[in-house]
Coordinates of C-alpha atoms in Angstrom, one line a residue:
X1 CA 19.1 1.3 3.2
X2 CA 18.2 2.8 6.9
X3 CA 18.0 1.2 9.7
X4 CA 14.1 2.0 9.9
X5 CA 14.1 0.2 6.5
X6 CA 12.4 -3.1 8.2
X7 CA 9.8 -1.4 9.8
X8 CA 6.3 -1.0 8.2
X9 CA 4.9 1.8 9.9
X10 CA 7.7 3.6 8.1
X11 CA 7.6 1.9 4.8
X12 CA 7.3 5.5 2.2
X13 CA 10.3 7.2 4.7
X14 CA 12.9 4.5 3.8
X15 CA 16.2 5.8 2.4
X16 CA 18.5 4.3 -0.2
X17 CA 21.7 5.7 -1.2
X18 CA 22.7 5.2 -4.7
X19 CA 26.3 5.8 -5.7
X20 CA 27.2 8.0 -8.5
X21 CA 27.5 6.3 -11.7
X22 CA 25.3 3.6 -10.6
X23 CA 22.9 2.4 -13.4
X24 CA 18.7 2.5 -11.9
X25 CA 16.6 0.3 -13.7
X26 CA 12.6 0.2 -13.0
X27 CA 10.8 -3.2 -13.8
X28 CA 7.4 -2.7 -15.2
X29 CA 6.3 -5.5 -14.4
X30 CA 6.1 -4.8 -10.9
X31 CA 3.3 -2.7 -11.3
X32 CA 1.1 -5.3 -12.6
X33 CA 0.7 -7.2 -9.7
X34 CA 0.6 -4.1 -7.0
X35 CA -2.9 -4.5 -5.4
X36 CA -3.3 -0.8 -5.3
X37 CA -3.7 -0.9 -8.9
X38 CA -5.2 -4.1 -9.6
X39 CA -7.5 -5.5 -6.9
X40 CA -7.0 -8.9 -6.8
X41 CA -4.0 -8.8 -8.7
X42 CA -2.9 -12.7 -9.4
X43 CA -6.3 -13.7 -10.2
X44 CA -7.3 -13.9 -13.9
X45 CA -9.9 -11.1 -14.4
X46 CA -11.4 -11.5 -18.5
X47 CA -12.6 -8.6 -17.5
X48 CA -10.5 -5.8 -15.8
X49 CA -10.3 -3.8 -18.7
X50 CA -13.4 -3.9 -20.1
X51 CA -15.3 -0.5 -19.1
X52 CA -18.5 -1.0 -17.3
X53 CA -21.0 0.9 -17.5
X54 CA -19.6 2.7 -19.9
X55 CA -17.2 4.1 -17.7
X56 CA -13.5 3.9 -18.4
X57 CA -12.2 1.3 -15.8
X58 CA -9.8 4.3 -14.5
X59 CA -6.7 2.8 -12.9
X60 CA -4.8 4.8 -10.4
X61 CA -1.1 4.5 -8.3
X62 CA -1.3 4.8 -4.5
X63 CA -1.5 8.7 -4.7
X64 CA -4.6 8.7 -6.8
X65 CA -2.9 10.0 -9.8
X66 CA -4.8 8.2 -13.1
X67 CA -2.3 5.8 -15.2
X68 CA -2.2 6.3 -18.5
X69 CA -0.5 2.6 -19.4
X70 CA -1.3 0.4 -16.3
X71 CA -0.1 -2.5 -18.2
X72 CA 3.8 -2.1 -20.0
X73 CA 4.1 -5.7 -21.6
X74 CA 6.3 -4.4 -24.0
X75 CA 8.3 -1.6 -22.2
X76 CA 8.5 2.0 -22.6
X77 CA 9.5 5.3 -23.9
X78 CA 12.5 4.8 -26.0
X79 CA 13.0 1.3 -25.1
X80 CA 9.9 -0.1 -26.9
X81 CA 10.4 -3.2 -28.5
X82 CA 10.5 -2.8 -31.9
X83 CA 8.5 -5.9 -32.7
X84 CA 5.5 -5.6 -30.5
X85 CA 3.3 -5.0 -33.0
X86 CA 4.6 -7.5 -35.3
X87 CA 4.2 -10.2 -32.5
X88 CA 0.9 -9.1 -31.6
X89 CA -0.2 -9.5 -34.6
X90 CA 0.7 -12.9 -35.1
X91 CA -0.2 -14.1 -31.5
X92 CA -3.6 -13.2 -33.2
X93 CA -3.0 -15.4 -36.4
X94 CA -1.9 -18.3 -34.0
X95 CA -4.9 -18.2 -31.9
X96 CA -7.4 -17.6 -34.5
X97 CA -6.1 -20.8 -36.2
X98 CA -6.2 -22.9 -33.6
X99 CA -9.7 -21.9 -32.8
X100 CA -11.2 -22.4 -36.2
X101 CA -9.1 -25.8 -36.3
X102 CA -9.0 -27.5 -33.1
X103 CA -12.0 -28.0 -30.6
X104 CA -10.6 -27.3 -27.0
X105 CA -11.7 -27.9 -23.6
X106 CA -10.1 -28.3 -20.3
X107 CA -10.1 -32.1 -19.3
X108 CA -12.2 -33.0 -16.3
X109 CA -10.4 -33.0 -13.4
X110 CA -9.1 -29.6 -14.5
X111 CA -12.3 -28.0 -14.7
X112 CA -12.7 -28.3 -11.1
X113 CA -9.6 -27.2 -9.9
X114 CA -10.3 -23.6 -10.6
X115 CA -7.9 -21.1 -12.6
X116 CA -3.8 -21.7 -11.8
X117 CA -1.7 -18.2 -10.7
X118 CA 1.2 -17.3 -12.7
X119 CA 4.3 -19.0 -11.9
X120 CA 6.0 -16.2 -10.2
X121 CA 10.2 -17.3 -10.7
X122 CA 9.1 -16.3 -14.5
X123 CA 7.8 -13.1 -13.8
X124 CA 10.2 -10.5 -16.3
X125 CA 11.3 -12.9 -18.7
X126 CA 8.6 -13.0 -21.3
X127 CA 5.6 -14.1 -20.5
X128 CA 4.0 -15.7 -17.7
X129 CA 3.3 -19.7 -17.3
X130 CA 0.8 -21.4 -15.2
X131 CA 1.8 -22.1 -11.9
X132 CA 1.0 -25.9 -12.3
X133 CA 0.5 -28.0 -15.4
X134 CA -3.1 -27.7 -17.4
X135 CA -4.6 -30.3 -19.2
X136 CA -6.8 -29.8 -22.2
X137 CA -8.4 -32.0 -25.0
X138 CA -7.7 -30.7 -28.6
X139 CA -9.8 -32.7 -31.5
X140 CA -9.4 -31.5 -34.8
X141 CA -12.8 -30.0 -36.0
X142 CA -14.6 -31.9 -38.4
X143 CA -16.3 -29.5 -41.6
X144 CA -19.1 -31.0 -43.8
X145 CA -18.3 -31.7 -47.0

């Protein structure tokens, strides 16, 4: 880096040199907690993709320019992994049974303390925890006979 890396005012001008033969690497995951992007970025939105209005929710970068994937859980271009689909599909399955199966509700003390943030030493390595424990109540649902 510069010397004018640490100042803000100059933030877009700072300069890194890269050596030949070095090997770049972007993280994805960066982008999905840049507040240009995503107002509010840490907070758990249901929401944030869902048009409104019937309006596509439109996500843009910093230069305006419209972003086709905002959201890369999975990677890109020729490094997709291979079993995304499979394990979307049965993240489905899971929840779907435990839903039909289980009754769930957050226990009472956790309904007050609002909605944790991710737990950020995790961020890159799968997928995102809680940063605190939460408590639930599952009870098996009961059919009629």
């Amino acid at each position: 880096r510069d010397d004018k890396s640490n100042d803000k005012s100059n933030a877009s001008t700072t300069k890194y040199l890269i050596q030949k033969g070095s090997r770049v690497m972007g993280y994805p995951g960066v982008l999905h907690y840049d507040e240009a992007v995503f107002p509010n970025a840490t907070q758990f939105q249901f929401d944030r993709f869902v048009p409104q209005d019937g309006k596509d929710t439109g996500f843009y970068d910093r230069n305006g320019k419209v972003l086709m994937t905002p959201v890369m859980a999975f990677g890109g271009g020729s490094h997709m992994c291979p079993g995304r689909k499979f394990i979307a599909y049965e993240n489905k399955a899971y929840v779907a049974l435990l839903l039909r199966r289980f009754e769930l509700r957050l226990v009472a003390e956790e309904a007050s303390m609002g909605i944790p943030g991710p737990k950020k030493i995790h961020q890159g390595i799968g997928m995102n925890s809680p940063d605190r424990e939460v408590y639930i109540e599952m009870r098996p649902r009961v059919f009629g006979s």
